[in-house]
mmCIF file of C-alpha atoms in Angstrom:
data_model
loop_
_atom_site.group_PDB
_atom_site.id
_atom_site.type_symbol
_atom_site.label_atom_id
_atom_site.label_comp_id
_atom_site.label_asym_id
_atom_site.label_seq_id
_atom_site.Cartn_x
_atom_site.Cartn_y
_atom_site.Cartn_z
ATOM 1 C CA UNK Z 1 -19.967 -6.238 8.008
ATOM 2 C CA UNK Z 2 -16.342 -6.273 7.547
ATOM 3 C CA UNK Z 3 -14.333 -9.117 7.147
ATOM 4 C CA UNK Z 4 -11.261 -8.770 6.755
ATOM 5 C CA UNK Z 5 -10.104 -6.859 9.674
ATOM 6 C CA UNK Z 6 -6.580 -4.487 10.087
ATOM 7 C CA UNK Z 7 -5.478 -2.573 12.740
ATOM 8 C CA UNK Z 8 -4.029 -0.006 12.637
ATOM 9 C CA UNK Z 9 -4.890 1.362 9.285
ATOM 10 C CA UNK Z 10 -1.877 3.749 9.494
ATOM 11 C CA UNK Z 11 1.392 3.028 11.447
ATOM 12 C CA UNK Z 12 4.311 5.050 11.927
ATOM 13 C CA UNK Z 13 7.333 3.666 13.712
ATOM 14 C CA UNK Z 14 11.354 4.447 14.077
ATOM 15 C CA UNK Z 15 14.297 3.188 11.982
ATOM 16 C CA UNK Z 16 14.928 0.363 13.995
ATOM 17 C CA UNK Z 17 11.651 0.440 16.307
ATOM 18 C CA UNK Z 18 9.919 -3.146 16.782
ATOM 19 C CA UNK Z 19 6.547 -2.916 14.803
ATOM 20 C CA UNK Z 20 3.480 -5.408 14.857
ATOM 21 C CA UNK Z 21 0.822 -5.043 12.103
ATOM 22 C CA UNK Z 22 -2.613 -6.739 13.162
ATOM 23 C CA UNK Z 23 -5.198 -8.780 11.002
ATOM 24 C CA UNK Z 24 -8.401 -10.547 12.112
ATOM 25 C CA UNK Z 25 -11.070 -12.282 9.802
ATOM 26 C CA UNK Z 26 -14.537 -13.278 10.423
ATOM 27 C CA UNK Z 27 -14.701 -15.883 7.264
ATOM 28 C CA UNK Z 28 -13.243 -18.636 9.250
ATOM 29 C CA UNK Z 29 -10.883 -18.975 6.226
ATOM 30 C CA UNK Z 30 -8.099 -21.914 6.389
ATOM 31 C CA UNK Z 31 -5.532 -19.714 4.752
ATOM 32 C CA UNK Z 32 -3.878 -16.176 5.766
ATOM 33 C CA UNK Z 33 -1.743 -14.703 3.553
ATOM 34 C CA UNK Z 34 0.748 -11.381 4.258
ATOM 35 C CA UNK Z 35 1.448 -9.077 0.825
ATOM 36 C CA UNK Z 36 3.974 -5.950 1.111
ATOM 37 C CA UNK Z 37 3.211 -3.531 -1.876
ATOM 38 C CA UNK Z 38 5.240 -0.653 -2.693
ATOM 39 C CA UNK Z 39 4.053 2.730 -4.274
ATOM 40 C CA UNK Z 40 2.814 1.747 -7.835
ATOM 41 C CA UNK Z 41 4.316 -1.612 -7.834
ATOM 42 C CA UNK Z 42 1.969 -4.925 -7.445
ATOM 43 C CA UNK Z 43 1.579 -6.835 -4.347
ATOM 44 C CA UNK Z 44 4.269 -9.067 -2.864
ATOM 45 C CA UNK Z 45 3.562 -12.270 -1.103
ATOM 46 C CA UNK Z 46 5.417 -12.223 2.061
ATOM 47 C CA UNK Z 47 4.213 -15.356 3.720
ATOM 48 C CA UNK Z 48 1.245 -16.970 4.193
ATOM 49 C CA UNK Z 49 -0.494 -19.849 6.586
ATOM 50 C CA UNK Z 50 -2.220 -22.654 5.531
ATOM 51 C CA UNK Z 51 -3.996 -23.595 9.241
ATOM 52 C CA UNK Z 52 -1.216 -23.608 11.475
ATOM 53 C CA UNK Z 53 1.685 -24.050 8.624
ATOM 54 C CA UNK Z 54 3.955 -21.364 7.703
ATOM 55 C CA UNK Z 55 4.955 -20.665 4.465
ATOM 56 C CA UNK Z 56 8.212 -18.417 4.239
ATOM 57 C CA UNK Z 57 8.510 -16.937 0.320
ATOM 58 C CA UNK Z 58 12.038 -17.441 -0.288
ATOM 59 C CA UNK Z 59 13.144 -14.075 -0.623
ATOM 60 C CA UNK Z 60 10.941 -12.577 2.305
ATOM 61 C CA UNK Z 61 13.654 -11.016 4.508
ATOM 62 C CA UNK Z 62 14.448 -12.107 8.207
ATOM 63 C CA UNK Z 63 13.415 -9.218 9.186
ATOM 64 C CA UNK Z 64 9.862 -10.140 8.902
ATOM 65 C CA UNK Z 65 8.086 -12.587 11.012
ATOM 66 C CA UNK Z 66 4.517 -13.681 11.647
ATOM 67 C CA UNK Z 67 2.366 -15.488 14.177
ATOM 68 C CA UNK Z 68 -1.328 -16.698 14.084
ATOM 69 C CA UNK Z 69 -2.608 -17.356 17.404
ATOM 70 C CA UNK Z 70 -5.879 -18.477 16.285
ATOM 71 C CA UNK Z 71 -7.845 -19.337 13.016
ATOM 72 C CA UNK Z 72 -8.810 -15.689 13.069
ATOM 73 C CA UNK Z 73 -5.734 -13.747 13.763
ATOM 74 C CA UNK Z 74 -2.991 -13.171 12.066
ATOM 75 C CA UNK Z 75 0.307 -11.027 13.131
ATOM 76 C CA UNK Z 76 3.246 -9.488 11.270
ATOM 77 C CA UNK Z 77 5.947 -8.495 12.728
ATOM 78 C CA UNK Z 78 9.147 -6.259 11.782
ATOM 79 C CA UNK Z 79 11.740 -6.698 14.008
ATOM 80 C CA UNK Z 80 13.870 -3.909 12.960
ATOM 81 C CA UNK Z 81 11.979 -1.675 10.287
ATOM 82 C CA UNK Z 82 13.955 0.345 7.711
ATOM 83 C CA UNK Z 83 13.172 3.367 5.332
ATOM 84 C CA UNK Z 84 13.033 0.393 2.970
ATOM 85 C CA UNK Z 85 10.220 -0.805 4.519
ATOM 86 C CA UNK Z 86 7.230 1.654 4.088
ATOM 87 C CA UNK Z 87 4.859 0.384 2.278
ATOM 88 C CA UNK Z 88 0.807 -0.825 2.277
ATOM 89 C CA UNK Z 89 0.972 -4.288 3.993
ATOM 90 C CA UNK Z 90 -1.900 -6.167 2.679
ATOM 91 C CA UNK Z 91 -3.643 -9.285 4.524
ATOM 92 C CA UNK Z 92 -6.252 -11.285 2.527
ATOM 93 C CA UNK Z 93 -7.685 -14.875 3.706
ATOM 94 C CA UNK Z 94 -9.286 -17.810 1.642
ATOM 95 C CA UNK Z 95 -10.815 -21.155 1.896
ATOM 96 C CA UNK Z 96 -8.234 -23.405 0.555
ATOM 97 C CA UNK Z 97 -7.622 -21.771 -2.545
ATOM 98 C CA UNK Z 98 -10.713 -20.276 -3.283
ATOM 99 C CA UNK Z 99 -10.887 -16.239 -3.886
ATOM 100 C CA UNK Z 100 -8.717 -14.302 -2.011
ATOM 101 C CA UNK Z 101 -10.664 -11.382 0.560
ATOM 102 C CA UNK Z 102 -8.137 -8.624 1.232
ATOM 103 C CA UNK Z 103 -8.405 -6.378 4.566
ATOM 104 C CA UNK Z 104 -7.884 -2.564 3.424
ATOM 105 C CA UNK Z 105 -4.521 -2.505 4.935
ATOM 106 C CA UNK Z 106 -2.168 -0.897 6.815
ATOM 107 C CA UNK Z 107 -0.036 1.972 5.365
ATOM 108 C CA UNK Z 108 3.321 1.974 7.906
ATOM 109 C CA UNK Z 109 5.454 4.851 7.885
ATOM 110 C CA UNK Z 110 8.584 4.531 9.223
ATOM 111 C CA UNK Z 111 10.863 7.819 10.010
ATOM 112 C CA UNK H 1 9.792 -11.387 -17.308
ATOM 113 C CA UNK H 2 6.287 -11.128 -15.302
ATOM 114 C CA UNK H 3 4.000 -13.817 -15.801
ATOM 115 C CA UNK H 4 1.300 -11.392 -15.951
ATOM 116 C CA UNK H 5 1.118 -8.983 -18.357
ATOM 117 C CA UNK H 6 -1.492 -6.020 -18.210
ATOM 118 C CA UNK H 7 -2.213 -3.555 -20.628
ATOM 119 C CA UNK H 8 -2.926 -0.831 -20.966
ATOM 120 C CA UNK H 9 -0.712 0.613 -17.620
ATOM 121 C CA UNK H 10 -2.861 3.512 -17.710
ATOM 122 C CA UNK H 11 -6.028 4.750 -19.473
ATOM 123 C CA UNK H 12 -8.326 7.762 -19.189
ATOM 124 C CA UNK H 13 -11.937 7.742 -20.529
ATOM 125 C CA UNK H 14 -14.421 9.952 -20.662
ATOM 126 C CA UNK H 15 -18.114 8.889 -18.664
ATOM 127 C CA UNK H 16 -20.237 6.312 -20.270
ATOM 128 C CA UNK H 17 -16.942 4.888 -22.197
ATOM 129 C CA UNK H 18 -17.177 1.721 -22.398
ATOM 130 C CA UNK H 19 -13.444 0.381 -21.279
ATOM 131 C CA UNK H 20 -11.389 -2.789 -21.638
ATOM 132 C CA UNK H 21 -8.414 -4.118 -19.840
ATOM 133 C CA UNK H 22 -6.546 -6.652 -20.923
ATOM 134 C CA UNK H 23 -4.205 -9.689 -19.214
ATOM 135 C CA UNK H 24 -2.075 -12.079 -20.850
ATOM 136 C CA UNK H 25 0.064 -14.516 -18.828
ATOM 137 C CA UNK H 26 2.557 -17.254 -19.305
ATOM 138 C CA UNK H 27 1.905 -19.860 -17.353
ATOM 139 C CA UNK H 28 -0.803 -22.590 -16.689
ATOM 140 C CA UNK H 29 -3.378 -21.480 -13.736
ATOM 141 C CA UNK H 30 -6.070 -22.994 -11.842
ATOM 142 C CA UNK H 31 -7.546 -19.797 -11.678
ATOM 143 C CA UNK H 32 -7.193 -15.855 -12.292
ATOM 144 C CA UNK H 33 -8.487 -13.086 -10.704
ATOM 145 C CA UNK H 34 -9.482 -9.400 -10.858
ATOM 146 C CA UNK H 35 -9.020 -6.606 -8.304
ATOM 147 C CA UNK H 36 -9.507 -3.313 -7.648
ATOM 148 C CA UNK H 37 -7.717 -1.020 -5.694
ATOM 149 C CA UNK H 38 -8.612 2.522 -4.689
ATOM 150 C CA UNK H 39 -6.471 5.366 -3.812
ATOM 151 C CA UNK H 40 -6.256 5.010 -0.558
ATOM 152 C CA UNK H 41 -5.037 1.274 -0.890
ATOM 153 C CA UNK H 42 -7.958 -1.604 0.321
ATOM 154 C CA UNK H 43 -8.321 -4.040 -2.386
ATOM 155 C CA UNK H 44 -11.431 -5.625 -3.718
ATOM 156 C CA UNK H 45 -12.209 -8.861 -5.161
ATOM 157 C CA UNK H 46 -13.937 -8.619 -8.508
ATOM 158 C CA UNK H 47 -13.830 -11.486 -10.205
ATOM 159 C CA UNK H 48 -12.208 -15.199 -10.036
ATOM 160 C CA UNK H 49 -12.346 -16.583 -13.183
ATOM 161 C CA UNK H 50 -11.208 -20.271 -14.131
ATOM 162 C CA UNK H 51 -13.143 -20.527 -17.548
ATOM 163 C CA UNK H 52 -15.822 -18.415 -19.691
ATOM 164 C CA UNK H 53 -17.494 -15.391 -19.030
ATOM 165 C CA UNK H 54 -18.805 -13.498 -15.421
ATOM 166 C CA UNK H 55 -20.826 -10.565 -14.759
ATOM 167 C CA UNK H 56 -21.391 -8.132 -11.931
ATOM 168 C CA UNK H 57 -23.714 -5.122 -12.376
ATOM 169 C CA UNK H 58 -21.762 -3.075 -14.861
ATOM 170 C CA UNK H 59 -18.541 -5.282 -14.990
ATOM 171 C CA UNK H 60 -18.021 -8.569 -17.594
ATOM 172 C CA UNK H 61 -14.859 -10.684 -17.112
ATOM 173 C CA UNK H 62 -13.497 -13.174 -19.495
ATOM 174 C CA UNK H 63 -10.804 -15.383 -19.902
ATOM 175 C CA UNK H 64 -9.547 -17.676 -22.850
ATOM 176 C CA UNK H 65 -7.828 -20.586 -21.361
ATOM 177 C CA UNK H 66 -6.181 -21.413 -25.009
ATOM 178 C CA UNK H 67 -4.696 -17.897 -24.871
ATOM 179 C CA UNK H 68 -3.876 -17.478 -21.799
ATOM 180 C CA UNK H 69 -5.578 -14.112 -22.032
ATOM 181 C CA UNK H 70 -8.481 -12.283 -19.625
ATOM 182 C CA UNK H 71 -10.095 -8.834 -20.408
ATOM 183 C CA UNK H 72 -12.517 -6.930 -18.191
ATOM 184 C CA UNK H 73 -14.604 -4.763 -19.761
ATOM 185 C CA UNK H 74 -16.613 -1.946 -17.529
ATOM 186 C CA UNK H 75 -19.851 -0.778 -19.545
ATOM 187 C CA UNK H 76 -21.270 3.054 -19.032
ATOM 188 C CA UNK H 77 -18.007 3.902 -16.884
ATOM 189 C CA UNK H 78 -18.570 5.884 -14.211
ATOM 190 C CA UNK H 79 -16.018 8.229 -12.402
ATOM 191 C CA UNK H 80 -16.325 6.201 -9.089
ATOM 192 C CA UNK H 81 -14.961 3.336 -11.694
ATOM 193 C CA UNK H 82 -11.848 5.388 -11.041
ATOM 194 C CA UNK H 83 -8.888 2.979 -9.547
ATOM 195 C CA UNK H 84 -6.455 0.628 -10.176
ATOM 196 C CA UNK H 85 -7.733 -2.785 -11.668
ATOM 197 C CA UNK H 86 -5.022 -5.824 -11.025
ATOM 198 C CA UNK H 87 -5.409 -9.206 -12.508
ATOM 199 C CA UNK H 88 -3.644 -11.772 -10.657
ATOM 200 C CA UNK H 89 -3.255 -15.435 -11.529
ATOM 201 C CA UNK H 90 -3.208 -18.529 -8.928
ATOM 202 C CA UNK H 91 0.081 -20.900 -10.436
ATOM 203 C CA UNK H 92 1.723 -22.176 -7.461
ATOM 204 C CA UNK H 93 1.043 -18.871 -5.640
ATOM 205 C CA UNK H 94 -0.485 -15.706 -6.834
ATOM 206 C CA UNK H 95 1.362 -13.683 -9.314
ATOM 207 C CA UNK H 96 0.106 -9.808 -9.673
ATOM 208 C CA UNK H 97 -0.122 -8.255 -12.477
ATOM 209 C CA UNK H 98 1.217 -4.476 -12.150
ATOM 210 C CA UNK H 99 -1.984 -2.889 -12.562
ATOM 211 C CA UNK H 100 -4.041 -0.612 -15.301
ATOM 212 C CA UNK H 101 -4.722 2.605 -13.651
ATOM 213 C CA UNK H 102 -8.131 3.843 -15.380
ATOM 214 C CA UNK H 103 -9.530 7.713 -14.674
ATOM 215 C CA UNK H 104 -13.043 8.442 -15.916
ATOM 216 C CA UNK H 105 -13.673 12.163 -16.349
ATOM 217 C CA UNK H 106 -16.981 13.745 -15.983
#
């Protein structure tokens, strides 16, 4: 049974086009956490919730936001994508900080 | 520099080599992981390590707390072992390692 839950597993938006990325979890995990990761390079921590409370990594751009509705969702959002922006967005959950479970991404495109 | 340190970046075996990666890192953890990655990009957990020795089917993980140093060895590789392998470590977040890329021929 999955999971870790993302939707859609591949994206493609416009320069400039308003983009949400889904993620949904059926652990009941306290913690959501958002990674960017670039061709070859490692993961990036974006930002991640710890039950309702944000946490913003200090060099995540403005151009990225997030929401989570509910224990089991978890939304990011680019406002105004650019080239710079493609990339595998990761979302992995944990109890406290226990292992991390990673969805199996979302690849986004953007043209 | 990274905290985390893999080596090697990439390695190519042949089947039923048995295959070590290695993960040194600079600063005190609480815990340190290993994942896998397949082309394709969904990453799996295999390992969270905060002391000793672990072992899952053909996988061992271990970590020296002293050294700051984790290997994980894959016995009788297989060509499905094919992927990237990325040790992470919890410090105040979780810092990646940039991955060992291992191909097992037939």
């Amino acid at each position: 049974d999955a999971m870790v839950i993302q939707n859609p597993r591949y994206q493609v938006t416009q320069f400039g086009k308003p983009v949400t990325l889904s993620c949904s979890q059926t652990l009941n995990h306290n913690v959501m956490y958002w990674y960017q990761q670039k061709s070859s390079q490692a993961p990036k921590l974006l930002f991640h919730y710890y039950d309702k409370d944000f946490n913003n990594e200090a060099d995540t751009p403005d151009n990225f936001q997030s929401r989570r509705p509910n224990t089991s969702f978890c939304f990011l959002d680019i406002r105004s994508p650019g080239l710079g922006d493609a990339a595998m967005y990761l979302c992995a959950t944990s109890r406290e900080n226990d292992e991390q479970y990673f969805g199996p991404g979302t690849r986004l495109t953007v043209t | 520099k990274n905290e985390v340190e893999q080596s090697p970046q990439n390695l190519t075996a042949q089947e039923g080599e048995f295959i070590t990666i290695n993960c040194s890192y600079s600063v005190g953890i609480s815990a340190l992981h290993w994942l896998q990655q397949h082309p394709g990009g969904g990453i799996v957990s295999l390992f969270m390590l905060s002391s000793g020795k672990k072992k899952h089917g053909r996988l061992i993980a271990t970590i020296n707390i002293q050294e700051k140093h984790s290997s994980l060895h894959i016995t009788a590789s297989h060509p499905r072992d094919s992927a990237v392998y990325i040790c992470a470590v919890r410090w105040t977040d979780m810092r990646f390692g940039a991955g060992t890329r291992l191909t097992v021929k037939p």
